[in-house]
Tab-separated table of C-alpha atoms and ligand atoms in Angstrom:
chain	number	residue	atom	x	y	z
A	1	PRO	CA	0.107	-0.018	0.005
A	2	ASP	CA	2.887	2.617	1.177
A	3	GLN	CA	4.291	1.906	-2.564
A	4	LEU	CA	1.034	2.567	-3.776
A	5	ILE	CA	0.588	5.737	-2.191
A	6	ARG	CA	3.993	6.879	-3.354
A	7	LYS	CA	2.897	6.106	-7.047
A	8	SER	CA	0.009	8.291	-7.177
A	9	ILE	CA	1.224	10.939	-4.959
A	10	LYS	CA	4.103	10.965	-7.879
A	11	HIS	CA	1.770	10.783	-10.359
A	12	GLY	CA	-0.980	12.976	-9.218
A	13	PHE	CA	-4.543	12.828	-9.798
A	14	CYS	CA	-6.750	14.186	-12.672
A	15	PHE	CA	-10.463	15.375	-12.845
A	16	ASN	CA	-12.411	16.175	-15.362
A	17	ILE	CA	-15.891	18.751	-14.808
A	18	LEU	CA	-18.013	19.396	-17.661
A	19	CYS	CA	-19.867	22.816	-16.645
A	20	ILE	CA	-23.121	23.467	-18.097
A	21	GLY	CA	-25.399	26.724	-17.893
A	22	GLU	CA	-26.545	29.765	-19.553
A	23	THR	CA	-24.481	32.756	-20.341
A	24	GLY	CA	-23.505	34.710	-16.678
A	25	ILE	CA	-25.051	31.779	-14.774
A	26	GLY	CA	-22.088	31.882	-12.400
A	27	LYS	CA	-20.002	28.492	-13.550
A	28	SER	CA	-16.557	29.997	-13.698
A	29	ALA	CA	-17.441	32.109	-9.701
A	30	LEU	CA	-18.558	28.075	-8.858
A	31	VAL	CA	-15.310	26.509	-9.587
A	32	SER	CA	-13.042	29.167	-8.643
A	33	SER	CA	-15.361	28.882	-4.992
A	34	LEU	CA	-14.706	24.860	-4.889
A	35	PHE	CA	-11.412	25.361	-5.363
A	36	ASN	CA	-10.294	27.945	-3.911
A	37	THR	CA	-8.640	29.433	-6.668
A	38	ASP	CA	-8.852	32.476	-9.026
A	39	PHE	CA	-9.319	30.510	-12.407
A	40	GLU	CA	-8.331	33.362	-15.001
A	41	ASP	CA	-11.585	33.386	-17.247
A	42	SER	CA	-12.653	35.749	-19.674
A	43	PRO	CA	-16.739	36.848	-19.533
A	44	SER	CA	-18.391	34.912	-22.740
A	45	THR	CA	-20.200	36.858	-25.787
A	46	HIS	CA	-24.256	36.601	-25.274
A	47	PHE	CA	-23.926	36.515	-29.785
A	48	LEU	CA	-22.828	33.325	-31.348
A	49	SER	CA	-24.486	31.333	-33.294
A	50	SER	CA	-24.049	27.879	-31.572
A	51	VAL	CA	-22.855	26.504	-28.060
A	52	ARG	CA	-19.268	25.985	-28.141
A	53	LEU	CA	-17.140	24.424	-25.170
A	54	ARG	CA	-14.055	25.977	-23.426
A	55	ALA	CA	-11.627	23.452	-21.676
A	56	GLN	CA	-8.688	25.044	-19.485
A	57	THR	CA	-6.330	21.967	-17.720
A	58	PHE	CA	-4.944	23.272	-13.877
A	59	GLU	CA	-1.841	22.270	-12.087
A	60	LEU	CA	-3.318	22.723	-8.592
A	61	LEU	CA	-0.804	21.251	-5.558
A	62	GLU	CA	-2.342	20.900	-1.577
A	63	SER	CA	-0.191	19.362	0.681
A	64	ASN	CA	2.464	17.764	-2.440
A	65	VAL	CA	-0.377	16.032	-4.225
A	66	LEU	CA	-0.714	17.404	-6.857
A	67	LEU	CA	-4.564	17.283	-9.098
A	68	LYS	CA	-4.711	18.153	-12.574
A	69	LEU	CA	-8.085	19.958	-12.851
A	70	THR	CA	-9.253	20.265	-16.970
A	71	VAL	CA	-12.426	22.626	-16.489
A	72	VAL	CA	-14.761	22.687	-19.460
A	73	LYS	CA	-17.765	25.104	-20.369
A	74	THR	CA	-20.596	26.049	-22.449
A	75	VAL	CA	-20.150	29.166	-23.949
A	76	GLY	CA	-23.189	30.663	-25.243
A	77	PHE	CA	-25.684	27.885	-23.856
A	78	GLY	CA	-28.670	29.168	-24.949
A	79	ASP	CA	-28.448	32.014	-26.518
A	80	GLN	CA	-29.461	31.132	-29.686
A	81	MET	CA	-33.619	31.647	-30.901
A	82	ASN	CA	-33.288	28.013	-31.669
A	83	LYS	CA	-32.534	26.133	-28.897
A	84	ALA	CA	-33.385	22.337	-30.103
A	85	ASP	CA	-29.776	21.411	-30.812
A	86	THR	CA	-28.298	22.724	-27.953
A	87	TYR	CA	-27.398	19.669	-26.724
A	88	GLN	CA	-25.518	18.391	-29.367
A	89	PRO	CA	-22.016	19.956	-29.291
A	90	ILE	CA	-22.218	19.112	-25.268
A	91	VAL	CA	-23.045	15.350	-26.364
A	92	ASP	CA	-20.450	14.875	-29.321
A	93	TYR	CA	-17.557	16.507	-26.670
A	94	VAL	CA	-18.015	13.869	-24.188
A	95	ASP	CA	-18.058	11.301	-26.913
A	96	ALA	CA	-14.769	12.958	-28.646
A	97	GLN	CA	-12.982	12.398	-24.767
A	98	PHE	CA	-14.529	8.683	-25.003
A	99	GLU	CA	-13.065	8.333	-28.766
A	100	ALA	CA	-9.778	9.653	-28.190
A	101	TYR	CA	-9.100	7.708	-25.182
A	102	LEU	CA	-10.692	4.786	-27.135
A	103	GLU	CA	-8.093	5.529	-29.929
A	104	GLU	CA	-5.165	5.419	-27.096
A	105	GLU	CA	-6.466	2.425	-25.928
A	106	LEU	CA	-6.458	0.422	-29.075
A	107	LYS	CA	-2.713	1.634	-30.265
A	108	VAL	CA	-0.416	-0.760	-30.815
A	109	ILE	CA	2.568	1.370	-28.939
A	110	ARG	CA	0.182	3.214	-26.021
A	111	SER	CA	0.657	4.904	-22.389
A	112	LEU	CA	-2.546	4.737	-20.553
A	113	PHE	CA	-0.758	6.117	-17.154
A	114	SER	CA	0.800	8.785	-18.714
A	115	TYR	CA	-1.937	9.998	-20.946
A	116	HIS	CA	-4.060	12.767	-20.383
A	117	ASP	CA	-7.323	11.382	-19.818
A	118	THR	CA	-9.674	14.083	-20.644
A	119	ARG	CA	-13.384	11.982	-19.678
A	120	ILE	CA	-15.673	13.992	-18.351
A	121	HIS	CA	-15.986	12.929	-14.765
A	122	VAL	CA	-18.489	15.067	-13.374
A	123	CYS	CA	-21.437	17.714	-15.362
A	124	LEU	CA	-22.341	20.178	-12.990
A	125	TYR	CA	-25.786	21.402	-14.599
A	126	PHE	CA	-26.759	25.009	-13.867
A	127	ILE	CA	-30.028	25.562	-13.755
A	128	SER	CA	-31.024	28.997	-13.464
A	129	PRO	CA	-33.145	30.279	-9.793
A	130	THR	CA	-36.419	30.949	-11.370
A	131	GLY	CA	-38.008	29.418	-8.571
A	132	ARG	CA	-40.582	27.685	-10.933
A	133	SER	CA	-39.770	24.674	-12.996
A	134	LEU	CA	-37.186	22.941	-15.454
A	135	LYS	CA	-37.158	24.834	-18.755
A	136	THR	CA	-37.701	22.320	-21.285
A	137	ILE	CA	-33.506	22.777	-22.703
A	138	ASP	CA	-32.618	21.720	-19.779
A	139	LEU	CA	-34.859	18.825	-19.667
A	140	LEU	CA	-33.269	17.876	-23.411
A	141	THR	CA	-29.802	18.208	-22.213
A	142	MET	CA	-29.842	16.510	-19.386
A	143	ARG	CA	-31.613	13.473	-20.801
A	144	SER	CA	-29.117	13.356	-23.426
A	145	LEU	CA	-26.381	13.055	-21.610
A	146	ASP	CA	-27.553	11.181	-18.502
A	147	SER	CA	-26.424	7.520	-20.082
A	148	LYS	CA	-22.607	8.998	-20.770
A	149	VAL	CA	-21.936	11.335	-17.460
A	150	ASN	CA	-22.641	12.131	-13.867
A	151	ILE	CA	-24.898	14.565	-13.932
A	152	ILE	CA	-25.021	16.739	-10.529
A	153	PRO	CA	-28.023	19.859	-10.787
A	154	VAL	CA	-27.148	23.114	-9.046
A	155	ILE	CA	-28.937	25.420	-8.795
A	156	GLY	CA	-27.073	28.502	-9.629
A	157	LYS	CA	-26.923	31.817	-7.900
A	158	ALA	CA	-29.395	30.456	-5.392
A	159	ASP	CA	-28.332	33.518	-2.877
A	160	SER	CA	-31.123	35.264	-5.453
A	161	ILE	CA	-34.085	33.100	-3.884
A	162	SER	CA	-35.725	33.001	-0.913
A	163	LYS	CA	-35.484	30.147	1.637
A	164	ASN	CA	-39.156	29.065	1.363
A	165	GLU	CA	-38.784	28.968	-2.105
A	166	LEU	CA	-35.677	27.306	-2.615
A	167	GLN	CA	-37.000	24.370	-0.688
A	168	ASP	CA	-40.118	23.891	-2.832
A	169	TYR	CA	-37.636	24.591	-6.266
A	170	LYS	CA	-36.051	21.615	-5.289
A	171	LYS	CA	-38.967	19.246	-4.762
A	172	LYS	CA	-40.337	20.217	-7.703
A	173	ILE	CA	-37.256	20.206	-9.788
A	174	MET	CA	-36.598	16.634	-8.116
A	175	SER	CA	-39.774	15.453	-9.058
A	176	GLU	CA	-40.033	16.789	-12.652
A	177	LEU	CA	-36.311	15.008	-13.377
A	178	ALA	CA	-38.098	11.582	-12.086
A	179	SER	CA	-41.352	12.095	-13.912
A	180	ASN	CA	-38.467	12.406	-17.159
A	181	GLY	CA	-36.624	9.955	-16.864
A	182	ILE	CA	-33.584	11.587	-16.214
A	183	ARG	CA	-31.351	9.585	-13.588
A	184	ILE	CA	-28.794	12.280	-12.035
A	185	TYR	CA	-26.412	11.092	-10.170
A	186	GLN	CA	-26.854	9.835	-7.110
A	187	PHE	CA	-23.660	9.654	-4.041
A	188	PRO	CA	-23.237	5.655	-2.990
A	189	THR	CA	-24.771	4.228	-0.086
A	190	ASP	CA	-23.417	0.883	-0.398
A	191	ASP	CA	-19.968	1.923	1.407
A	192	GLU	CA	-21.112	1.631	5.111
A	193	THR	CA	-18.097	4.551	6.041
A	194	VAL	CA	-19.852	7.134	3.918
A	195	SER	CA	-23.092	5.750	3.531
A	196	GLU	CA	-25.021	8.175	6.214
A	197	ILE	CA	-23.828	11.662	5.048
A	198	ASN	CA	-24.476	10.448	1.099
A	199	THR	CA	-27.979	9.632	1.909
A	200	ILE	CA	-28.120	12.520	3.718
A	201	THR	CA	-26.503	14.596	1.575
A	202	ASN	CA	-28.678	13.019	-1.459
A	203	GLY	CA	-31.524	14.735	-0.347
A	204	TYR	CA	-29.664	18.013	-0.730
A	205	LEU	CA	-29.614	17.700	-4.317
A	206	PRO	CA	-30.044	19.691	-6.648
A	207	PHE	CA	-27.055	21.455	-4.368
A	208	ALA	CA	-28.325	25.262	-3.956
A	209	VAL	CA	-24.598	26.804	-5.147
A	210	VAL	CA	-23.465	30.395	-4.518
A	211	GLY	CA	-20.068	31.290	-5.753
A	212	SER	CA	-17.560	34.527	-5.579
A	213	MET	CA	-14.230	36.142	-7.214
A	214	GLU	CA	-14.064	38.478	-4.121
A	215	LYS	CA	-12.859	38.153	-0.348
A	216	VAL	CA	-14.431	40.011	2.019
A	217	LYS	CA	-12.215	40.608	5.275
A	218	ILE	CA	-14.987	39.192	8.786
A	219	GLY	CA	-13.320	39.341	12.095
A	220	ASN	CA	-9.419	38.233	11.287
A	221	LYS	CA	-10.286	36.106	8.557
A	222	MET	CA	-10.669	36.654	4.554
A	223	VAL	CA	-13.259	34.168	3.349
A	224	ARG	CA	-15.031	34.113	0.060
A	225	ALA	CA	-18.543	36.704	0.086
A	226	ARG	CA	-20.950	38.381	-1.528
A	227	GLN	CA	-21.222	41.849	-0.346
A	228	TYR	CA	-25.217	43.452	-0.647
A	229	PRO	CA	-26.391	46.405	0.933
A	230	TRP	CA	-28.473	44.369	3.261
A	231	GLY	CA	-25.490	41.744	4.138
A	232	ILE	CA	-23.289	39.256	3.139
A	233	VAL	CA	-23.630	35.860	2.015
A	234	LYS	CA	-20.881	33.574	2.525
A	235	VAL	CA	-20.206	31.410	-0.149
A	236	GLU	CA	-18.736	28.423	2.829
A	237	ASN	CA	-21.042	28.678	5.025
A	238	GLU	CA	-23.993	25.877	5.079
A	239	ASN	CA	-26.582	27.837	6.247
A	240	HIS	CA	-26.314	30.353	3.410
A	241	CYS	CA	-25.757	27.773	0.411
A	242	ASP	CA	-24.629	24.389	-0.077
A	243	THR	CA	-21.496	25.359	-2.161
A	244	ILE	CA	-19.250	23.299	0.893
A	245	LYS	CA	-21.613	20.278	0.683
A	246	LEU	CA	-20.970	20.179	-3.036
A	247	ARG	CA	-17.388	20.816	-2.465
A	248	ARG	CA	-17.200	17.928	0.181
A	249	MET	CA	-18.893	15.773	-2.138
A	250	LEU	CA	-16.617	16.075	-5.112
A	251	CYS	CA	-13.919	15.389	-2.937
A	252	THR	CA	-14.797	12.647	-0.796
A	253	ASN	CA	-16.368	10.691	-3.780
A	254	MET	CA	-13.980	11.450	-6.535
A	255	GLU	CA	-13.219	7.865	-7.059
A	256	ASP	CA	-16.747	6.658	-7.417
A	257	LEU	CA	-16.934	9.560	-9.966
A	258	LYS	CA	-14.601	8.288	-11.671
A	259	GLU	CA	-15.584	4.430	-11.509
A	260	LYS	CA	-19.179	5.297	-12.808
A	261	THR	CA	-17.090	7.468	-16.040
A	262	ARG	CA	-15.134	4.093	-16.557
A	263	ALA	CA	-18.607	1.802	-17.090
A	264	TYR	CA	-19.994	4.540	-18.950
A	265	TYR	CA	-16.894	4.550	-21.186
A	266	GLU	CA	-17.614	0.939	-21.037
A	267	SER	CA	-20.760	1.270	-22.601
A	268	TYR	CA	-19.704	3.646	-25.327
A	269	ARG	CA	-16.694	1.306	-25.741
A	270	ARG	CA	-18.606	-1.838	-26.372
A	271	CYS	CA	-21.116	-0.240	-29.264
A	272	ARG	CA	-18.573	1.463	-30.995
A	273	LEU	CA	-16.386	-1.813	-31.417
A	274	GLU	CA	-19.744	-3.709	-32.499
A	275	THR	CA	-20.148	-0.648	-34.697
A	276	LEU	CA	-16.992	-1.687	-36.013
A	277	GLY	CA	-17.821	-5.554	-36.304
A	278	CYS	CA	-15.798	-6.689	-33.613
A	279	ARG	CA	-17.229	-9.521	-31.562
A	280	ASP	CA	-15.931	-11.585	-28.578
A	281	ILE	CA	-15.244	-15.155	-28.682
A	282	GLY	CA	-16.876	-17.542	-26.938
A	283	PRO	CA	-18.065	-20.545	-27.497
A	284	GLU	CA	-21.360	-19.669	-28.596
A	285	ASN	CA	-20.337	-16.986	-31.109
A	286	LYS	CA	-18.328	-17.548	-34.388
A	287	SER	CA	-14.842	-16.482	-33.995
A	288	VAL	CA	-13.750	-13.240	-35.867
A	289	SER	CA	-9.820	-12.131	-34.938
A	290	LEU	CA	-9.287	-9.016	-35.345
A	291	GLN	CA	-6.744	-8.974	-38.230
A	292	GLU	CA	-9.880	-10.354	-39.974
A	293	VAL	CA	-12.189	-7.539	-39.176
A	294	ILE	CA	-9.488	-5.299	-40.204
A	295	GLU	CA	-9.208	-7.003	-43.434
A	296	ALA	CA	-12.682	-7.041	-43.928
A	297	LYS	CA	-13.322	-3.119	-43.647
A	298	ARG	CA	-9.846	-2.279	-45.463
A	299	LEU	CA	-11.876	-4.993	-48.937
A	300	GLU	CA	-15.280	-2.816	-47.478
A	301	PHE	CA	-13.402	0.961	-47.932
A	302	CYS	CA	-11.195	-0.441	-51.161
A	303	LEU	CA	-14.719	-1.360	-53.030
A	304	GLU	CA	-16.593	1.778	-51.808
A	305	VAL	CA	-13.378	4.236	-52.859
A	306	GLU	CA	-13.540	2.073	-56.207
A	307	ARG	CA	-17.609	2.640	-56.387
A	308	LYS	CA	-16.978	6.610	-55.354
A	309	GLU	CA	-14.201	6.696	-58.351
A	310	GLU	CA	-16.729	4.933	-61.051
A	311	GLU	CA	-19.256	7.214	-59.801
A	312	ILE	CA	-16.913	10.555	-60.409
A	313	LYS	CA	-15.748	9.330	-63.812
A	314	GLN	CA	-19.368	8.663	-64.989
A	315	ARG	CA	-20.371	11.598	-63.495
A	316	PHE	CA	-17.658	13.896	-65.365
A	317	VAL	CA	-18.292	11.824	-68.392
A	318	GLN	CA	-21.640	12.838	-68.636
A	319	ARG	CA	-21.109	16.917	-68.147
A	320	VAL	CA	-18.616	16.575	-70.538
A	321	LYS	CA	-21.150	15.168	-72.762
A	322	GLU	CA	-23.695	17.773	-71.723
A	323	LYS	CA	-21.134	20.624	-72.063
A	324	ALA	CA	-20.722	18.831	-75.663
A	325	THR	CA	-24.563	19.383	-76.771
A	326	MET	CA	-24.156	22.613	-75.387
A	327	LEU	CA	-21.291	24.067	-77.212
A	328	GLU	CA	-22.358	21.851	-80.747
A	329	GLU	CA	-26.468	24.036	-80.162
A	330	ALA	CA	-24.820	26.816	-79.284
A	331	GLU	CA	-22.901	26.687	-82.564
A	332	GLN	CA	-25.614	26.109	-84.537
A	333	GLN	CA	-27.822	29.453	-83.473
A	334	VAL	CA	-23.969	31.543	-84.374
A	335	LEU	CA	-24.754	29.401	-88.061
A	336	THR	CA	-27.941	30.602	-88.796
A	337	LYS	CA	-27.480	33.820	-87.439
A	338	CYS	CA	-24.783	34.440	-89.728
A	339	GLU	CA	-26.985	32.613	-92.722
A	340	HIS	CA	-29.754	34.920	-91.520
A	341	LEU	CA	-26.974	38.280	-91.816
A	342	THR	CA	-26.307	36.949	-95.270
A	343	LEU	CA	-29.826	36.883	-96.892
A	344	MET	CA	-30.429	40.056	-95.212
A	345	ARG	CA	-27.454	41.286	-96.570
A	346	GLN	CA	-27.591	40.326	-100.100
A	347	GLU	CA	-30.965	41.472	-99.684
A	348	GLU	CA	-30.112	45.271	-98.622
A	349	GLU	CA	-27.272	45.003	-101.690
A	350	LEU	CA	-29.906	43.809	-104.574
A	351	LYS	CA	-32.236	46.953	-103.071
A	352	LEU	CA	-29.490	49.338	-103.472
A	353	GLY	CA	-28.248	48.221	-106.895
A	354	GLU	CA	-31.592	48.256	-107.597
A	355	LYS	CA	-31.723	52.430	-106.071
A	356	LYS	CA	-28.436	53.176	-108.251
A	357	LYS	CA	-30.218	51.943	-111.124
A	358	LEU	CA	-33.099	54.091	-110.801
A	359	LEU	CA	-30.284	56.801	-110.245
A	360	GLU	CA	-28.016	56.682	-112.498
A	361	ASP	CA	-31.082	56.641	-115.564
A	362	ASP	CA	-32.330	59.436	-113.690
A	363	LYS	CA	-29.490	60.714	-114.103
A	364	ALA	CA	-28.373	59.980	-117.169
A	365	HIS	CA	-32.280	61.095	-118.566
A	366	PHE	CA	-31.620	64.758	-116.821
A	367	VAL	CA	-28.284	65.147	-119.106
A	368	GLU	CA	-29.862	64.513	-122.363
A	369	LYS	CA	-33.211	66.781	-121.766
A	370	LYS	CA	-29.652	69.406	-120.240
A	371	ALA	CA	-28.817	68.719	-123.615
A	372	VAL	CA	-32.122	69.017	-125.432
A	373	THR	CA	-32.571	72.403	-123.348
A	374	LYS	CA	-29.293	73.867	-124.455
A	375	SER	CA	-29.286	73.190	-127.937
A	376	ILE	CA	-33.319	74.915	-128.017
A	377	GLN	CA	-32.012	77.803	-126.285
A	378	SER	CA	-29.048	78.025	-128.484
A	379	GLN	CA	-31.591	77.655	-131.250
A	380	VAL	CA	-33.824	80.860	-130.003
A	381	SER	CA	-30.934	82.820	-129.596
A	382	SER	CA	-30.016	82.473	-133.051
A	383	VAL	CA	-32.799	83.657	-134.387
A	384	SER	CA	-34.020	86.236	-131.787
A	385	SER	CA	-30.543	88.134	-132.816
A	386	PRO	CA	-30.371	91.175	-135.262
A	387	VAL	CA	-29.725	90.459	-138.503
B	401	GTP	P1	-20.075	33.179	-18.666
B	401	GTP	O1	-18.653	32.961	-18.835
B	401	GTP	O2	-19.599	34.370	-19.699
B	401	GTP	O3	-20.661	32.083	-19.255
B	401	GTP	O4	-20.015	33.252	-16.904
B	401	GTP	P2	-20.333	32.161	-15.866
B	401	GTP	O5	-21.254	31.149	-16.037
B	401	GTP	O6	-19.100	31.561	-15.796
B	401	GTP	O7	-20.638	33.501	-15.023
B	401	GTP	P3	-19.559	34.052	-13.847
B	401	GTP	O8	-18.935	33.151	-12.812
B	401	GTP	O9	-18.359	34.564	-14.932
B	401	GTP	O10	-20.288	34.894	-13.535
B	401	GTP	C1	-21.144	36.212	-13.871
B	401	GTP	C2	-22.313	37.134	-13.346
B	401	GTP	O11	-22.385	36.423	-12.477
B	401	GTP	C3	-20.433	37.914	-12.144
B	401	GTP	O12	-20.942	39.444	-12.264
B	401	GTP	C4	-20.514	37.639	-11.097
B	401	GTP	O13	-19.941	38.141	-10.233
B	401	GTP	C5	-22.064	36.993	-10.509
B	401	GTP	N1	-22.188	35.707	-9.804
B	401	GTP	C6	-21.110	34.615	-10.088
B	401	GTP	N2	-21.741	33.647	-9.146
B	401	GTP	C7	-23.170	33.884	-8.488
B	401	GTP	C8	-23.948	34.268	-7.481
B	401	GTP	O14	-23.678	32.768	-6.244
B	401	GTP	N3	-24.710	35.381	-6.821
B	401	GTP	C9	-24.645	36.022	-7.778
B	401	GTP	N4	-25.970	36.855	-7.087
B	401	GTP	N5	-24.167	36.383	-8.331
B	401	GTP	C10	-22.955	35.391	-9.476
């Protein structure tokens, strides 16, 4: 056991949190409060066309124990007009982490010990402190994730809701989750060392959390708190909010959260390998080796490539034919136009020729008339002149 402890301490621990909640609900403030560290983070914009995920990894050292903490936050959650597919980028992200782990696992030379495992161990789902009911977007998102990740629902900015309203709101949320068949993470009660505290804590779900980036001097101590004109909300005071309960439960149940994550991963892995055609070798199963599967896939791929190539060729030939027909038609049109113009020109020439002939006849007639007039004039002048 000593060797294991030394090795674990030397290697450190890794924990990955996914925070889902609308913009400005208090995700960053809560994470900072939970780990008592001010993580640098800029406010998100409200104008994204789709939800994105921002992952940041921090190394926290406490009493010589290293914790590699990855915080993944949604950006622009619930800000779009059409919220139908809001959950899809989140589901894709969770699956992508499983896929990356599977790829590492299937490598010939793999190093799972030093591999940075980014699979999500817990998802803190932030519910708005409306005091009414869950929104459709909350139900849809939680339902699409409940078979992939441990969901812990939390009511964000819980200081904005009164004590009595909060209790009713919590009950309402839990009954809505149950009636919609959404499975949230339950702290394990089968281990007798933690069964009592975990049973009590399960009764606090969803946690009403308050976060703060600020520290306020109370007595001689600086504590994380939110200061209002009417008083102070202390983040670490259990009478004010459940933040400290959440922190305690995350710490004491970290291994259980990781174990459940491994179970989610196993079901992802099984489905993924089954779609690739892999089967376990059993007495009743026909044995299919990985090599056979890969060979079959390779063949399938080659056939697909050939089919696509043939399809592209056919499409190309078809397009060339279409282009040639178009060009022929265009050429024919130009020729017809040209013939038409030639005919018109010839007609015009004929008309001009006739006009020219008429003009020349007129001219000849005029010259003749002029000559006759001249001779008459000379005769008249010779007759009238005195002898
Ligand atoms: P984005 O990253 O922009 O989505 O925001 P966020 O969800 O990380 O919220 P953030 O922690 O940045 O807090 C947003 C604002 O809400 C800040 O002004 C915080 O001071 C305030 N805030 C955070 N937590 C609480 C809380 O528990 N109660 C109240 N009343 N305000 C809070």
